[in-house]
PDB file of C-alpha atoms in Angstrom:
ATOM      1  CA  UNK A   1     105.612 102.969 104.303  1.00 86.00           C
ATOM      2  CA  UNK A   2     108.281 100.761 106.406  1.00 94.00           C
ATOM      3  CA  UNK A   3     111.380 100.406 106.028  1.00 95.00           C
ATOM      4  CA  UNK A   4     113.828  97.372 106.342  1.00 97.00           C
ATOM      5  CA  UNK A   5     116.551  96.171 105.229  1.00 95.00           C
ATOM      6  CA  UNK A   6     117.641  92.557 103.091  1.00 95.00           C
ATOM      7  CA  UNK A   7     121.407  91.817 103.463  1.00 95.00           C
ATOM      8  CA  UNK A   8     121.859  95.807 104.757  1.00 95.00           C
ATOM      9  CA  UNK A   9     120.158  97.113 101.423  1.00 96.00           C
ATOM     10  CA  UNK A  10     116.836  99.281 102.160  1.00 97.00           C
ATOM     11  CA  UNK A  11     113.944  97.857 101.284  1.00 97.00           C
ATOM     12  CA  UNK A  12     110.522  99.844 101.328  1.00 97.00           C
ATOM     13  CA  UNK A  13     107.298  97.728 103.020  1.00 98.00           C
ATOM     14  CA  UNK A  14     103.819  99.386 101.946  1.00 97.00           C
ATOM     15  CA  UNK A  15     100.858  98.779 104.340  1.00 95.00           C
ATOM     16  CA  UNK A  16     101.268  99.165 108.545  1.00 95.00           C
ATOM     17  CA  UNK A  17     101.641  96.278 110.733  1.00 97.00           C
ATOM     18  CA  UNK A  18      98.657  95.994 113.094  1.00 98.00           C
ATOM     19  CA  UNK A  19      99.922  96.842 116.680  1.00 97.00           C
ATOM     20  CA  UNK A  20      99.445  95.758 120.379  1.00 97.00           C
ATOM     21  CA  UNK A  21      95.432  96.351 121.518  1.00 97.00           C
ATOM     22  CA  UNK A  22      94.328  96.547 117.935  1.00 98.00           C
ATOM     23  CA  UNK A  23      91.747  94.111 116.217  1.00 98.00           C
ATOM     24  CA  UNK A  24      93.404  91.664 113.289  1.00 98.00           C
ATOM     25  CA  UNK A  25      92.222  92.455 110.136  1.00 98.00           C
ATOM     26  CA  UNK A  26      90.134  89.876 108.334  1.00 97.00           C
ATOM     27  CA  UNK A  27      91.966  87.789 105.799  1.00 98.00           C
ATOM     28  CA  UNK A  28      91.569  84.769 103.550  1.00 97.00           C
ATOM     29  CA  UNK A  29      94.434  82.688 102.578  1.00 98.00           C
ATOM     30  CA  UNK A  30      95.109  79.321 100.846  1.00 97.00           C
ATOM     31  CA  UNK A  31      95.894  76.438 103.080  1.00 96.00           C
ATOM     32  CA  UNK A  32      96.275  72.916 102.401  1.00 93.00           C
ATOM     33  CA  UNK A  33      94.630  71.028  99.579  1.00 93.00           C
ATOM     34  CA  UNK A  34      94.087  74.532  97.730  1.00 96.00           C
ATOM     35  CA  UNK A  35      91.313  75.300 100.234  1.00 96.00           C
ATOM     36  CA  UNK A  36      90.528  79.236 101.802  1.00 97.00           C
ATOM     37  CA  UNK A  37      91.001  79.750 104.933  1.00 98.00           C
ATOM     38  CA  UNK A  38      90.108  82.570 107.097  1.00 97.00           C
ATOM     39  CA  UNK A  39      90.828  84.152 110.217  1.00 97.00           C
ATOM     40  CA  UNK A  40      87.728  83.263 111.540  1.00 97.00           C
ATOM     41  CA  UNK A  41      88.713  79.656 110.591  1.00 98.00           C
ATOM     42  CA  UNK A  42      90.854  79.910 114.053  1.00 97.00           C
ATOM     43  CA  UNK A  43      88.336  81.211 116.084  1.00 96.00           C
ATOM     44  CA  UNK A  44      88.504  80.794 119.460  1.00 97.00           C
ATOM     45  CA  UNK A  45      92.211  80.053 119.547  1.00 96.00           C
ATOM     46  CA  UNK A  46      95.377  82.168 120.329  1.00 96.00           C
ATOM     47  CA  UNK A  47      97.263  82.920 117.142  1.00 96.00           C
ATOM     48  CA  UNK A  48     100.876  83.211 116.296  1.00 96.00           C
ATOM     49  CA  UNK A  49     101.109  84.306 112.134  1.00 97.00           C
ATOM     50  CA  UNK A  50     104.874  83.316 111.602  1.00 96.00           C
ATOM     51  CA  UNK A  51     104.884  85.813 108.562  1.00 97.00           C
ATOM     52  CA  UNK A  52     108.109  85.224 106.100  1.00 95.00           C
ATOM     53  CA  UNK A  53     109.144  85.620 102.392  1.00 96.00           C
ATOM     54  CA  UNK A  54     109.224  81.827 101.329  1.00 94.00           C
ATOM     55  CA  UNK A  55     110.255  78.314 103.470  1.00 92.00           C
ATOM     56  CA  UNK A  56     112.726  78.112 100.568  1.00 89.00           C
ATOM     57  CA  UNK A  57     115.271  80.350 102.591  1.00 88.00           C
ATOM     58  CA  UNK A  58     117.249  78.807 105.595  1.00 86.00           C
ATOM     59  CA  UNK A  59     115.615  81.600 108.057  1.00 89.00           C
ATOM     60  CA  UNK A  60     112.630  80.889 106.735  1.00 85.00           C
ATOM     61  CA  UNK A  61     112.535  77.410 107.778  1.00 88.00           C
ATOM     62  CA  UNK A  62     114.494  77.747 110.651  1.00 90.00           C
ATOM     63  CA  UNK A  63     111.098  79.825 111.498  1.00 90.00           C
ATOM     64  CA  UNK A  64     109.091  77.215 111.002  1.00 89.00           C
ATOM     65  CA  UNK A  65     111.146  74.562 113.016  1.00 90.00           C
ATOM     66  CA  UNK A  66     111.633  76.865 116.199  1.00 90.00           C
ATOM     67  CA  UNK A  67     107.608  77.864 115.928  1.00 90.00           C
ATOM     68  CA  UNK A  68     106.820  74.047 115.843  1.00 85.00           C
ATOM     69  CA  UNK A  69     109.239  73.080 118.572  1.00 88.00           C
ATOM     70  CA  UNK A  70     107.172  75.826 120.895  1.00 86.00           C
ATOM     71  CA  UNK A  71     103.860  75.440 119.605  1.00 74.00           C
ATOM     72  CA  UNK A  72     102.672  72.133 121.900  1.00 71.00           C
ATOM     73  CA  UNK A  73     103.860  74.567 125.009  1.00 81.00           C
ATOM     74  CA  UNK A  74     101.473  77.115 124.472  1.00 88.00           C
ATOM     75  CA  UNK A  75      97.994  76.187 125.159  1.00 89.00           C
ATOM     76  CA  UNK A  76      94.673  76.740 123.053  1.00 94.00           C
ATOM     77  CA  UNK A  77      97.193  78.257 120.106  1.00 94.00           C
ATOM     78  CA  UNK A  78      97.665  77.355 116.369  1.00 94.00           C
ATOM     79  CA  UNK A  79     100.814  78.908 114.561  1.00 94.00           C
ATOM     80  CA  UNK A  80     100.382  79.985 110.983  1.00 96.00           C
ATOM     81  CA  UNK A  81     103.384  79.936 109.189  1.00 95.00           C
ATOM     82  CA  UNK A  82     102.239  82.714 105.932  1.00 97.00           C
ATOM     83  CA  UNK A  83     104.672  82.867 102.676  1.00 97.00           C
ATOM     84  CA  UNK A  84     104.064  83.368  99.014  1.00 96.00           C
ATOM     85  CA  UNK A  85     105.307  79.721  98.877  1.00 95.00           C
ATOM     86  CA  UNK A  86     102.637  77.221  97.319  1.00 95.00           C
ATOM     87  CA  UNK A  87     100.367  74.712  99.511  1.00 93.00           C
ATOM     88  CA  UNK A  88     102.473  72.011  98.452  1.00 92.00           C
ATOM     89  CA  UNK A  89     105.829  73.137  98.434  1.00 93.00           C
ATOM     90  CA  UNK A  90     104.977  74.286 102.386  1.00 92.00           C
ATOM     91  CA  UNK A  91     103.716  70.249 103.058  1.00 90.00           C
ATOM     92  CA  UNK A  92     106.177  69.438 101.214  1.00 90.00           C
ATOM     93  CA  UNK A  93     108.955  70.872 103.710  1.00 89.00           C
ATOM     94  CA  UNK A  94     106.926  70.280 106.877  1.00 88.00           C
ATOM     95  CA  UNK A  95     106.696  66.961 105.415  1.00 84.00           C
ATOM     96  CA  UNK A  96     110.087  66.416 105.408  1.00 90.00           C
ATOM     97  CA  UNK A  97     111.149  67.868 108.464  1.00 88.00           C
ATOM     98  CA  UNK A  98     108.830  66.011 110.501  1.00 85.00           C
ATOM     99  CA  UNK A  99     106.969  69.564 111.091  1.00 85.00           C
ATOM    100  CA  UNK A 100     103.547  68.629 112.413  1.00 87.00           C
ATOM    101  CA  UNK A 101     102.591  71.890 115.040  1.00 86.00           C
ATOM    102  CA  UNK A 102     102.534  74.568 112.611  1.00 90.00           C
ATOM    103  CA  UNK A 103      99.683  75.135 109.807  1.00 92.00           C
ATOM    104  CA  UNK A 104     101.027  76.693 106.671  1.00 95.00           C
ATOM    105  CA  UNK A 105      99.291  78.968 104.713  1.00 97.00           C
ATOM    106  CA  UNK A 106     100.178  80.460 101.306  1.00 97.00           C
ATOM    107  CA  UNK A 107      99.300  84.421  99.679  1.00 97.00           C
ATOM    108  CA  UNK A 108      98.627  82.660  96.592  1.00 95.00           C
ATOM    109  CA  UNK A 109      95.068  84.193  96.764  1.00 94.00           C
ATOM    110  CA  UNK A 110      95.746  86.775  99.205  1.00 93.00           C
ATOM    111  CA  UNK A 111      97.314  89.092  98.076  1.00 91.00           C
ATOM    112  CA  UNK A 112      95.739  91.902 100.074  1.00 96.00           C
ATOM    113  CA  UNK A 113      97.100  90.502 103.102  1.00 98.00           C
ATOM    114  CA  UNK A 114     100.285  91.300 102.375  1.00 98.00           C
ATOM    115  CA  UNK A 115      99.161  95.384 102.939  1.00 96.00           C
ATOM    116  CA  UNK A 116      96.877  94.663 105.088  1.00 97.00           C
ATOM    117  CA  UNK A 117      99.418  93.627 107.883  1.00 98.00           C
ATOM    118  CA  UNK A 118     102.419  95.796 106.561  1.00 97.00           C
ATOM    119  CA  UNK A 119     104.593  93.529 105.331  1.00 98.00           C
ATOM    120  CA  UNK A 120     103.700  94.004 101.634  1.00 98.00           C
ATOM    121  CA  UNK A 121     107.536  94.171 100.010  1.00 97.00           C
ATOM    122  CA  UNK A 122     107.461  96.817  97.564  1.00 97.00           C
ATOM    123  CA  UNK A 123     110.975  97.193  96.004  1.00 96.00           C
ATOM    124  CA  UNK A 124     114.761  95.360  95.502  1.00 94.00           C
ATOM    125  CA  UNK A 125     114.558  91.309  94.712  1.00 95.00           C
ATOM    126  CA  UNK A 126     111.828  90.410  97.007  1.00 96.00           C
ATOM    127  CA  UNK A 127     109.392  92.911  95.374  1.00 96.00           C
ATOM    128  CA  UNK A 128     105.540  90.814  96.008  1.00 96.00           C
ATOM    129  CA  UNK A 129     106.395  88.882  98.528  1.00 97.00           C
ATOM    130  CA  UNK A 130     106.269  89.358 102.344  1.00 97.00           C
ATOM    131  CA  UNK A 131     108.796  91.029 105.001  1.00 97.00           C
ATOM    132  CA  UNK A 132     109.689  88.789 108.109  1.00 97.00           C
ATOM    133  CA  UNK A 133     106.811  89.464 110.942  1.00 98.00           C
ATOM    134  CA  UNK A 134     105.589  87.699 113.780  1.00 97.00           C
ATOM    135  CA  UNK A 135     102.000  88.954 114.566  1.00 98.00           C
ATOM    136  CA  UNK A 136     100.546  87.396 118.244  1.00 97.00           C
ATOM    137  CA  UNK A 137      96.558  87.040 118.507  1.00 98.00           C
ATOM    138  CA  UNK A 138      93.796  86.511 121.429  1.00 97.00           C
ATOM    139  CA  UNK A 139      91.414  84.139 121.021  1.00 97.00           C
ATOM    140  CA  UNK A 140      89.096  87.461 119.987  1.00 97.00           C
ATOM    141  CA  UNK A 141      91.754  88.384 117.113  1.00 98.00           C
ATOM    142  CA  UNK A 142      93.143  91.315 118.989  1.00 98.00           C
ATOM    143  CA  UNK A 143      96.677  91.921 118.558  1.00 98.00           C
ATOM    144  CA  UNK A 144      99.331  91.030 121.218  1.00 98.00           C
ATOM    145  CA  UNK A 145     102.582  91.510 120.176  1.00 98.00           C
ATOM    146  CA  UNK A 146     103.763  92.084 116.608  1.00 98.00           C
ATOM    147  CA  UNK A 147     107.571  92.940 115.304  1.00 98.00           C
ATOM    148  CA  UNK A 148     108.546  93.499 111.782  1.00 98.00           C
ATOM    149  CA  UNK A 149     111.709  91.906 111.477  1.00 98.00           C
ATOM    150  CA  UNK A 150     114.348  95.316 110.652  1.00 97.00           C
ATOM    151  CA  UNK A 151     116.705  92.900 108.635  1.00 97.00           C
ATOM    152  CA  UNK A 152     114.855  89.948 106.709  1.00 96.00           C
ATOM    153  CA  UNK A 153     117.530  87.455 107.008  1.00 95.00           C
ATOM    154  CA  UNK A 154     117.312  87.700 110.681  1.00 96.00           C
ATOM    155  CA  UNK A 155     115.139  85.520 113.098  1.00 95.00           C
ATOM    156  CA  UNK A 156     112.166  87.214 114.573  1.00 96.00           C
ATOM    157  CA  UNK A 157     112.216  87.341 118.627  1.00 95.00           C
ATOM    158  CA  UNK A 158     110.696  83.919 119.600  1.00 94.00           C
ATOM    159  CA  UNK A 159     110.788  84.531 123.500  1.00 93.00           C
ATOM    160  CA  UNK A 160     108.993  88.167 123.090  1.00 95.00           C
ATOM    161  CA  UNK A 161     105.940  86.629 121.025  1.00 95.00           C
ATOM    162  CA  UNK A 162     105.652  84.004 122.836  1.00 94.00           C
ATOM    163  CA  UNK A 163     105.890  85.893 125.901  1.00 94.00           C
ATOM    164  CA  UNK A 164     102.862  86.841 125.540  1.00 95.00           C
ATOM    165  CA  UNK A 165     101.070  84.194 125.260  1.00 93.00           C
ATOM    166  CA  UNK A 166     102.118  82.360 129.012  1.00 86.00           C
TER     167      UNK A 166
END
């Protein structure tokens, strides 16, 4: 189990974040209009899964902007942007903020992601929802780069994950 910290208070993570030269685990999400979507629903493309508690939070959706305003410089790459937060609450946002380079997906139905890549919160307020991670895929779903975020309410390292990717 991980540990990091929201607002300097510990807070345990259960599961362990897939690391560079290690294959993605399968997953199946909920993306927009309610539908599944998979990890092989991206084949082919580089991945960036902007991983965060909820687009409710300013660093949350400060995120998703910064994500978006990269994404159309990065070729042959799709940014998932992965919260508890419903289907419609994420459109909703992107919506709003013009946010049209990221695709949002939701744990509504996917739960066991939240182990699976280690940022399954376990204790203190946030208990069921995710930690802050940024987890960088080939086109072949092998991992790149990935950093869980040691404070929550920081920003993860843009430059580094997308580093990776030029």
């Amino acid at each position: 189990m991980a540990q990091v910290t929201l607002k300097g208070n510990p807070v345990q993570v259960k599961g362990n974040l897939p690391q560079a030269g290690a294959k993605a685990p399968a997953f199946s999400l909920v993306g927009e209009g309610l539908a599944d979507k998979s990890l092989q629903d991206y084949a082919g493309k580089r991945k960036v899964l902007n991983i965060f508690p909820s687009v409710d939070t300013p660093t949350c959706a400060t995120s998703v902007r910064k994500f978006n305003a990269q994404a159309n410089d990065v070729a042959n790459t799709v940014v998932l942007c992965i919260s508890a937060d419903l289907p419609f609450a994420q459109a909703r946002f992107c919506g709003a903020e013009g946010l049209e380079n990221v695709k949002n997906l939701s744990t509504l139905r996917g739960a066991e992601f939240l182990e699976n890549y280690g940022v399954a919160i376990a204790d203190g307020p946030l208990a069921g929802l995710a930690a802050r991670a940024v987890v960088v895929l080939d086109e072949n779903d092998n991992v790149l780069h990935s950093e869980l975020v040691g404070e929550i309410a920081d920003e993860p390292n843009y430059e580094a994950a997308l580093a990776v990717l030029k």
